[in-house]
Coordinates of C-alpha atoms and ligand atoms in Angstrom, one line a residue:
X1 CA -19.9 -11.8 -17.3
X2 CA -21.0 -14.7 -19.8
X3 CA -22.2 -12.9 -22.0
X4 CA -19.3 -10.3 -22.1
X5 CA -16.7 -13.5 -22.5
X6 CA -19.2 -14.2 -25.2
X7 CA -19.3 -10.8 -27.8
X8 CA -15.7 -11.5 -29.4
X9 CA -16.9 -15.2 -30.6
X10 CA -14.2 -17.1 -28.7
X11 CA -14.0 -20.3 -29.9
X12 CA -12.5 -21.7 -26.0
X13 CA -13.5 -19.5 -22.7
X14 CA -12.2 -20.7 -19.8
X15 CA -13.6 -19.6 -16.4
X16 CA -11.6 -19.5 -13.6
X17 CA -13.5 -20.6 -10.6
X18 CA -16.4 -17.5 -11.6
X19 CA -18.6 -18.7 -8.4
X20 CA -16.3 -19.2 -5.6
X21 CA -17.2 -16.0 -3.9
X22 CA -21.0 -16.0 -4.7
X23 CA -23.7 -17.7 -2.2
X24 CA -25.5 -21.0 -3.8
X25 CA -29.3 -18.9 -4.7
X26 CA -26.6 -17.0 -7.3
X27 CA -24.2 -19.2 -8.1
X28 CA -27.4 -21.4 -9.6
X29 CA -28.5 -18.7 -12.1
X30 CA -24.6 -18.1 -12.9
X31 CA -24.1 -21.6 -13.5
X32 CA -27.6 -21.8 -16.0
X33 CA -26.2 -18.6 -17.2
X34 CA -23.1 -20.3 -18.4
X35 CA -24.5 -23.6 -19.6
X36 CA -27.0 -21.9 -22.1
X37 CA -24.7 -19.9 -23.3
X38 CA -21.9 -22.7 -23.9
X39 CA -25.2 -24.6 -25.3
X40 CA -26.2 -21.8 -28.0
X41 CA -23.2 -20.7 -29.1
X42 CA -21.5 -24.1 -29.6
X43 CA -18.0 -22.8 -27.8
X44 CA -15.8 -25.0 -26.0
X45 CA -15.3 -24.5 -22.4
X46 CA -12.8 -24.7 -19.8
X47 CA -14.1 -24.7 -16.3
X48 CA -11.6 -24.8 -13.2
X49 CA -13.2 -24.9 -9.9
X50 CA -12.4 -26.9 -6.1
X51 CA -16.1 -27.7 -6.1
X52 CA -16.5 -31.7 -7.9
X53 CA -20.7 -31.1 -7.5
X54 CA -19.9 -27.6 -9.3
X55 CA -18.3 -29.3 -12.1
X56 CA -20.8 -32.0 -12.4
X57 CA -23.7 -29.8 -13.5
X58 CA -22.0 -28.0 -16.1
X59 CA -18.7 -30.1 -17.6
X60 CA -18.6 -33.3 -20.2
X61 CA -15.1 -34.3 -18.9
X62 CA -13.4 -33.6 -16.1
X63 CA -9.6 -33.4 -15.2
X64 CA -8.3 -33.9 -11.9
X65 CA -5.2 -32.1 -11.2
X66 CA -2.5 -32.0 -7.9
X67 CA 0.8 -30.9 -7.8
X68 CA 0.7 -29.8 -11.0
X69 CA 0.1 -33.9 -12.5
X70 CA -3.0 -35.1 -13.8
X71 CA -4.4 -37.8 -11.6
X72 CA -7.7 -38.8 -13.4
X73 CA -9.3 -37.7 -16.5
X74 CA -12.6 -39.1 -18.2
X75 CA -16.4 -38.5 -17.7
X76 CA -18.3 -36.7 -15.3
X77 CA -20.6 -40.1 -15.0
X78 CA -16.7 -41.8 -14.3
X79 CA -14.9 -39.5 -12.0
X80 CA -17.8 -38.7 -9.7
X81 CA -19.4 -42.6 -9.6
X82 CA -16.4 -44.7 -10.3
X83 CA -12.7 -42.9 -9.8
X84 CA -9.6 -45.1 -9.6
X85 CA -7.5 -42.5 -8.0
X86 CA -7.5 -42.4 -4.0
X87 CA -7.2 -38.6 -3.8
X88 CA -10.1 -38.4 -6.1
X89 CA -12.2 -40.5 -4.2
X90 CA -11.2 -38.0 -1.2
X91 CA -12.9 -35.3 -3.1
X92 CA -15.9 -36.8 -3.7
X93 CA -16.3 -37.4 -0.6
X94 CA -15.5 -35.0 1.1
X95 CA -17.2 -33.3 4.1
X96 CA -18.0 -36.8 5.6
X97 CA -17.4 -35.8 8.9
X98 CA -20.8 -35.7 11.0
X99 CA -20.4 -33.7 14.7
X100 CA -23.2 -35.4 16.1
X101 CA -25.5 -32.1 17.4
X102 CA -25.4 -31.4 21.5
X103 CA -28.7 -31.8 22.8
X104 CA -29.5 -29.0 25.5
X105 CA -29.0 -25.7 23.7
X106 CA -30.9 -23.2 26.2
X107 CA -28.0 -21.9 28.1
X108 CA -27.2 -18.1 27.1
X109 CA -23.7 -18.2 27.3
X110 CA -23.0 -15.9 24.4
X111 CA -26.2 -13.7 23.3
X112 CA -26.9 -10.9 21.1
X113 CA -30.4 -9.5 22.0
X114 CA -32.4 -7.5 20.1
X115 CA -29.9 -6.1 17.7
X116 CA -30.4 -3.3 15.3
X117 CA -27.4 -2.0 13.4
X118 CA -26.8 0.4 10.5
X119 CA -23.7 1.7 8.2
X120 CA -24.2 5.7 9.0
X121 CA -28.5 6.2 8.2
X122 CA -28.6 2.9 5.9
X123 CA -30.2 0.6 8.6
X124 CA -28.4 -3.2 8.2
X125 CA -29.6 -5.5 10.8
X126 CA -33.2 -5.4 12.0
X127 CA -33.8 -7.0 15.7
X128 CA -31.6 -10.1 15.6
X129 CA -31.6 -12.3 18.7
X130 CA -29.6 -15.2 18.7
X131 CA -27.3 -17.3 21.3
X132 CA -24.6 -20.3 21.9
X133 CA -23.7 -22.6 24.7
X134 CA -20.5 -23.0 26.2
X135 CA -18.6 -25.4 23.9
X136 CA -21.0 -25.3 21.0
X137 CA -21.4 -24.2 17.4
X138 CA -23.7 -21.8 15.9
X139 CA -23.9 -21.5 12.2
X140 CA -24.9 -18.4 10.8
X141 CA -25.9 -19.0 6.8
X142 CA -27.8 -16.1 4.8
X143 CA -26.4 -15.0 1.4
X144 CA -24.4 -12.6 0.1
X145 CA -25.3 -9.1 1.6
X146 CA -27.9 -10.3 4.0
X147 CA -25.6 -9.1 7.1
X148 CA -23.5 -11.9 8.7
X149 CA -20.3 -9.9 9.1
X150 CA -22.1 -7.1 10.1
X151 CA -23.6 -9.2 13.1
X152 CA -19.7 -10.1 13.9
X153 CA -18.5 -6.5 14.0
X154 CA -21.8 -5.7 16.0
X155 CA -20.5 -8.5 18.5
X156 CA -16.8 -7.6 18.4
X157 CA -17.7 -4.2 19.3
X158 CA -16.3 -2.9 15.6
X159 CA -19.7 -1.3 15.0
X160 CA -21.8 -0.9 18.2
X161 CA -25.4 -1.5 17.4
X162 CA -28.2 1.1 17.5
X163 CA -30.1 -1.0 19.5
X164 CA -30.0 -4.2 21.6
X165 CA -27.0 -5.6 23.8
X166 CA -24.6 -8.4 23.1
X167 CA -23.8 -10.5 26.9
X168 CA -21.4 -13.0 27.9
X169 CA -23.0 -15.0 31.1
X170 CA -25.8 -12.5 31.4
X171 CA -23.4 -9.5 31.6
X172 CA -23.7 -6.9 29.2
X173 CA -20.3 -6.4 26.8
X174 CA -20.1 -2.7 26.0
X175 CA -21.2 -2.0 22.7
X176 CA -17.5 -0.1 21.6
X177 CA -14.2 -1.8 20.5
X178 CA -13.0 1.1 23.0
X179 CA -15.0 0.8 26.0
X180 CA -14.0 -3.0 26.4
X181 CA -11.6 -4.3 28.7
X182 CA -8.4 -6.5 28.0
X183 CA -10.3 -9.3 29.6
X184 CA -13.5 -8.4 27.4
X185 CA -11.1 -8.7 24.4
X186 CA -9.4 -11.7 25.5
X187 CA -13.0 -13.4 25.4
X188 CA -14.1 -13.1 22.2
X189 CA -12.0 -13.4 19.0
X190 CA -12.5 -13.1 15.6
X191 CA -11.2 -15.2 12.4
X192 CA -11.9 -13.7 9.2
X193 CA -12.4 -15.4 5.4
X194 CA -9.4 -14.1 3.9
X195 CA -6.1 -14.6 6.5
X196 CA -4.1 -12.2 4.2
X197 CA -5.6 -9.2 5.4
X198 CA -6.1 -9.9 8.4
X199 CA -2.0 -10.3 8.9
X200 CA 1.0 -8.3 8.4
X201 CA 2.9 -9.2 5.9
X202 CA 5.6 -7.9 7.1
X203 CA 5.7 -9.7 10.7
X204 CA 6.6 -13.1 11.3
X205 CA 4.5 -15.9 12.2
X206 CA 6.5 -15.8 15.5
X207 CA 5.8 -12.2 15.7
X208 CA 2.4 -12.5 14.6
X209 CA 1.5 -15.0 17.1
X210 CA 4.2 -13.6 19.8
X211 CA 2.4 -9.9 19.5
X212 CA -1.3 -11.8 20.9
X213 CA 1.3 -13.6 23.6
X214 CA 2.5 -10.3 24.8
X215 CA -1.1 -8.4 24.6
X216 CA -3.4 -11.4 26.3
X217 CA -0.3 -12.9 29.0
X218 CA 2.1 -10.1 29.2
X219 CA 4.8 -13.1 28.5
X220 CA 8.1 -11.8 26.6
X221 CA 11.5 -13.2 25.4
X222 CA 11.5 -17.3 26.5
X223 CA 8.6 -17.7 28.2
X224 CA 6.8 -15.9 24.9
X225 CA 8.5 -18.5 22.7
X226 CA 7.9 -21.4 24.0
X227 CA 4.0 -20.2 24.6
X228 CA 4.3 -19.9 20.4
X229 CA 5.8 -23.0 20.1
X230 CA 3.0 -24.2 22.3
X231 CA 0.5 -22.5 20.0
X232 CA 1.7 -23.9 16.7
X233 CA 2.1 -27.5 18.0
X234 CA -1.7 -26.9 18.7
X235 CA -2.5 -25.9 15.2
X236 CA 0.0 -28.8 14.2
X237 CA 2.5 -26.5 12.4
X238 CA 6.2 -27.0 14.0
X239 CA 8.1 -24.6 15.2
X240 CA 10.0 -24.1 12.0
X241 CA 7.4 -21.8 11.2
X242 CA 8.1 -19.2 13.3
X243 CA 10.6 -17.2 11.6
X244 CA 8.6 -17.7 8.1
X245 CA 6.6 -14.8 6.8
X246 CA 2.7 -14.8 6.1
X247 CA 3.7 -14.5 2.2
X248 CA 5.5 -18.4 2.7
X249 CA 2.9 -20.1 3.9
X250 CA -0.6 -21.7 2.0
X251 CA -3.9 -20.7 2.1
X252 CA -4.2 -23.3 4.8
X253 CA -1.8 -22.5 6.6
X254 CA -2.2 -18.9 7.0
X255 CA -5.5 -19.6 8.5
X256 CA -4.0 -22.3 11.0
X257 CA -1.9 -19.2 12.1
X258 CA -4.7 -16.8 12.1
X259 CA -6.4 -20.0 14.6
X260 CA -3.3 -19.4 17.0
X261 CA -3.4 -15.7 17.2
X262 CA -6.4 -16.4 18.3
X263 CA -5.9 -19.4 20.3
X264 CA -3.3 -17.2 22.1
X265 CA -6.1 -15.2 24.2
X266 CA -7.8 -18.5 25.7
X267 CA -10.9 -17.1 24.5
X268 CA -14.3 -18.9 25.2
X269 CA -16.0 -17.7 22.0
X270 CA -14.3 -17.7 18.3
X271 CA -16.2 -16.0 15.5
X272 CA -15.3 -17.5 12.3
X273 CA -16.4 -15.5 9.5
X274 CA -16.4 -17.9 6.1
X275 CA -12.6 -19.6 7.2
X276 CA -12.5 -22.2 4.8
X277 CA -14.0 -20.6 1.8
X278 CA -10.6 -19.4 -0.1
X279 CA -9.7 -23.1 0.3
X280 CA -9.7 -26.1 -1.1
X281 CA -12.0 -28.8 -0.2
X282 CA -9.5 -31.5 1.6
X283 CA -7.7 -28.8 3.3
X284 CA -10.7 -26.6 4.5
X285 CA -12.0 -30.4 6.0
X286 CA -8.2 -30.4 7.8
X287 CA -9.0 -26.8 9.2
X288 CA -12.9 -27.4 10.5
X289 CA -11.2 -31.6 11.7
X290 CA -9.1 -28.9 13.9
X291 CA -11.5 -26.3 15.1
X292 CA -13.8 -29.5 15.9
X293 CA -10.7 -30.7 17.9
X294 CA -9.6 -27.3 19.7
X295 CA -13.3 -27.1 20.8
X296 CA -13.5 -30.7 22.3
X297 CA -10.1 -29.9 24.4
X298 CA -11.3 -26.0 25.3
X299 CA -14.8 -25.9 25.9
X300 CA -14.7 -23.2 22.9
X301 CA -17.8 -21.8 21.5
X302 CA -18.1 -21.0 17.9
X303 CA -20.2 -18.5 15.9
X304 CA -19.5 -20.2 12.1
X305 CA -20.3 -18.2 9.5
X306 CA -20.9 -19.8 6.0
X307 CA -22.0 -20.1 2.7
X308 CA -21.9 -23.8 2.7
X309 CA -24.9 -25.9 3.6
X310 CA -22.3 -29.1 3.8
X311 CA -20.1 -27.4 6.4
X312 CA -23.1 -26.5 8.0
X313 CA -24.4 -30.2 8.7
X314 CA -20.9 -31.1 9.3
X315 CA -19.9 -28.9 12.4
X316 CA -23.2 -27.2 14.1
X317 CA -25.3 -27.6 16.9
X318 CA -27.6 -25.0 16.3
X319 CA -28.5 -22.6 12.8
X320 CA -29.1 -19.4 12.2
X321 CA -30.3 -18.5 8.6
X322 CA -30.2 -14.4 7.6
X323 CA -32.0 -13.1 4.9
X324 CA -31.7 -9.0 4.3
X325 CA -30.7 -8.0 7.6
X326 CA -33.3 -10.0 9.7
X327 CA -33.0 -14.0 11.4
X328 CA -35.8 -16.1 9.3
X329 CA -34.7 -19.0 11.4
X330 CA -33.1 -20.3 14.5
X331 CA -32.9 -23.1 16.4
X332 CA -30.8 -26.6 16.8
X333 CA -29.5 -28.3 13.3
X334 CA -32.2 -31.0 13.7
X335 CA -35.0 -28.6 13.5
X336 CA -33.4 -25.6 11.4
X337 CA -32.8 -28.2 8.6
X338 CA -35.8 -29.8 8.4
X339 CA -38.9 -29.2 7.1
X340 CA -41.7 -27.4 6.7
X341 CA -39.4 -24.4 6.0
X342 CA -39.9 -20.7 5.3
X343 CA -39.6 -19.4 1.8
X344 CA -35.8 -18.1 1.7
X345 CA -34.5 -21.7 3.8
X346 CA -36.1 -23.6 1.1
X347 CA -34.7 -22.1 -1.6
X348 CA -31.5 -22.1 0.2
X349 CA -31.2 -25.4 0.8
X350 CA -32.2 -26.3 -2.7
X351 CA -29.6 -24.8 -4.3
X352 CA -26.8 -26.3 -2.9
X353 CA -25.5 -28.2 -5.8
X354 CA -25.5 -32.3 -5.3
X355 CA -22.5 -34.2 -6.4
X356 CA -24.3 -36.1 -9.2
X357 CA -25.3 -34.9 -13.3
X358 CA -28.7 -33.9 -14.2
X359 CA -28.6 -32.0 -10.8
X360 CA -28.6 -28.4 -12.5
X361 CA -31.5 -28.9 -14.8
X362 CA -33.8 -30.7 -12.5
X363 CA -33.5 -27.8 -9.9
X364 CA -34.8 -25.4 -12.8
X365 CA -37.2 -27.2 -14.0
X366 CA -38.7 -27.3 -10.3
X367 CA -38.6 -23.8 -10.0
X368 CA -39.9 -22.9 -13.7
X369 CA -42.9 -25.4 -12.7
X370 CA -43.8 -23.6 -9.1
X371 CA -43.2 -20.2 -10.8
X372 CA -46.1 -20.9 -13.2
X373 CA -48.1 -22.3 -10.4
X374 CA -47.9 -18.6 -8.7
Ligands
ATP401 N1 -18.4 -0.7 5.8 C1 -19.6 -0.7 5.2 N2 -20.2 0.5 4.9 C2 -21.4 0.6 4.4 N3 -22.2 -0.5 4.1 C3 -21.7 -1.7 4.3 C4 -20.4 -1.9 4.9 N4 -20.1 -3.2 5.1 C5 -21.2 -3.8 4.6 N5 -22.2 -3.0 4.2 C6 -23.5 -3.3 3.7 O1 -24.2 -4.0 4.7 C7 -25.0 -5.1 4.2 C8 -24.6 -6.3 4.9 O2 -23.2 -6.6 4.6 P1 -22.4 -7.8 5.2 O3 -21.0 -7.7 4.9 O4 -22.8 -7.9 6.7 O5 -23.1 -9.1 4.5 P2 -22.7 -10.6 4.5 O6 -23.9 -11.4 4.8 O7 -21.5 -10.8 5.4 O8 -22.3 -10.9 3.0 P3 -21.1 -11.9 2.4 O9 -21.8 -13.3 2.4 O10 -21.0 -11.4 1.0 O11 -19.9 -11.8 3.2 C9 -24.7 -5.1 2.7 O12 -25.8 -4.4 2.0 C10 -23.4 -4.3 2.5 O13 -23.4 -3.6 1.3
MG402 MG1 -19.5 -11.5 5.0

């Protein structure tokens, strides 16, 4: 991609947040990618991004923009050590909050056993056994490709596995969307990364919301609406959403209302696959500040799917880590994030980028050094 921007001999390329959607062992050789090239060719570059540690490794200056006004502008060294502006401060540090990690983790509340899954013959997952307690957090990291959503549609019953079962309290859940009951349904919901598609644009939020009412409680007309008035005082939205559409509302907010739709079922287990990673920083904190809160009130469990090692020691108890289809790791954040670790953890971990300059270049030197040692 570089080196495509490159071949006309652009004197300013600006990239456009180029490794949102890519998981941190890529995003590292992008990143290097783009920095030797800017290096060589002597161009000038503009780089937007929501990620301030992102920005450290590769800018000179950075610009700090909200509402369209330029809050702070000056060095790298300046904005991420010393920044005047409250809201940039905010961004540097945010993901402060710590959920401090529960301490027995053996009950099998939720648990996928054994699971083996495959897209027609091309085989996917290979023997995955993981599980989460009542009220707790599982974080399932892995990079791009290495089959987190697949486990989700394997335990939503979207693609039934070839082998292995998927229980709630010991009972089996049949493996097919079909085959489940509404109260099998009403159990387990899903939230997915991008809230646009997982919405109709043409409904509501009151319909949207009001549709899960009906399905889960059977409730219509007033009883309905003040059950989804109930639901978006719980996502603290008022009820002067209710008549907007899904193409009104933020990024944020989209996925508070995707939270209510699921809220709506009572469920005791939410899979959230990659919430927060369309946002912003500040408001994907608001977002996991309220799944932290819904879970203290409701006992919910969570299966958190992620990219982001930060969110990762911010919200879970326990850690699953995927690499091509099989679990290299499991067990409670503690352990899962400590060393000595396997091959594909390590590298993981190392390259989530650290909010300070110089970052970038030590990380590749590191590696250049153990490569040679091989
Ligand atoms: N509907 C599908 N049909 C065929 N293959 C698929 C389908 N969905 C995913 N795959 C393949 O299955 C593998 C696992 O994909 P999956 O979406 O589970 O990865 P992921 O870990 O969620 O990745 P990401 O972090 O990018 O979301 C990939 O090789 C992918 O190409
Ligand atoms: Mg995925």
């Amino acid at each position: 991609m570089t080196a495509m921007a490159l071949c006309s001999r652009p004197e300013l390329i600006v990239f456009d947040e180029p490794t949102t959607a890519l998981d941190v062992t890529t995003q590292i050789d992008v990143l290097a990618a783009i920095k030797t090239a800017i290096a060589k060719t002597g161009t000038a570059a503009l780089y937007i991004t929501h990620d301030l540690a992102v920005v450290a490794q590769v800018a000179d200056d950075i610009m700090v923009l909200r509402n369209g006004e330029t809050i702070e502008y000056g060095s790298v060294e300046k904005i991420i050590e010393n920044p005047d502006a409250d809201y940039t401060r905010d961004l540097v540090n945010v993901r402060a909050i710590r959920h401090a990690e529960a301490g027995d983790q053996s009950e099998r509340f939720f648990e996928m056993k054994n699971i083996s899954a495959a897209y027609g013959t091309m085989p996917v997952l290979f023997d995955v056994s993981l599980h989460v307690p009542k009220g707790q957090t599982l974080a399932i990291v892995g990079e791009s490709g290495s089959g987190k959503s697949t486990l989700a549609r394997v335990a939503t019953g979207l693609l039934p596995p070839s082998t292995g079962s998927v229980r709630f309290d010991g009972q089996d859940l049949p493996s097919a969307l079909k085959k489940r009951s509404r109260e099998e349904l009403r159990r387990l919901q899903l939230i997915y990364q991008m809230a646009d598609t997982a919405m109709n644009p043409r409904q509501t939020v009151g319909g949207i919301i009001g549709r899960a009412v009906t399905f889960y409680e059977g409730l219509r007309g007033s009883s309905r609406r003040n059950r989804v008035d109930d639901l978006l005082e719980q996502i603290e939205m008022g009820s002067g959403f209710y008549d907007r559409y899904p193409a009104e509302l933020s990024g944020g907010q989209k996925q508070r209302v995707a939270i209510a739709r699921a809220l709506a079922a009572k469920p005791e287990l939410i899979i959230c696959d990659e919430p927060t990673s369309a946002l912003d920083p500040l408001v994907a904190d608001g977002i996991l500040k309220l799944l932290l809160q819904l879970q203290k009130e409701k006992q919910l469990s969570y299966i958190f799917i992620t990219h982001d090692i930060a969110i990762v020691r911010a919200i879970a108890d326990s850690v699953a880590v995927m690499h091509r289809g099989r679990l290299v790791r499991f067990g409670p954040k503690s352990e899962a994030l400590t060393p000595p670790f396997d091959d594909y953890t390590d590298l993981l971990l190392n390259s989530v980028p650290e909010m300070k300059t110089g970052w970038l270049e030590h990380v590749l030197a590191s590696r250049r050094i153990s490569s040679a040692g091989n």
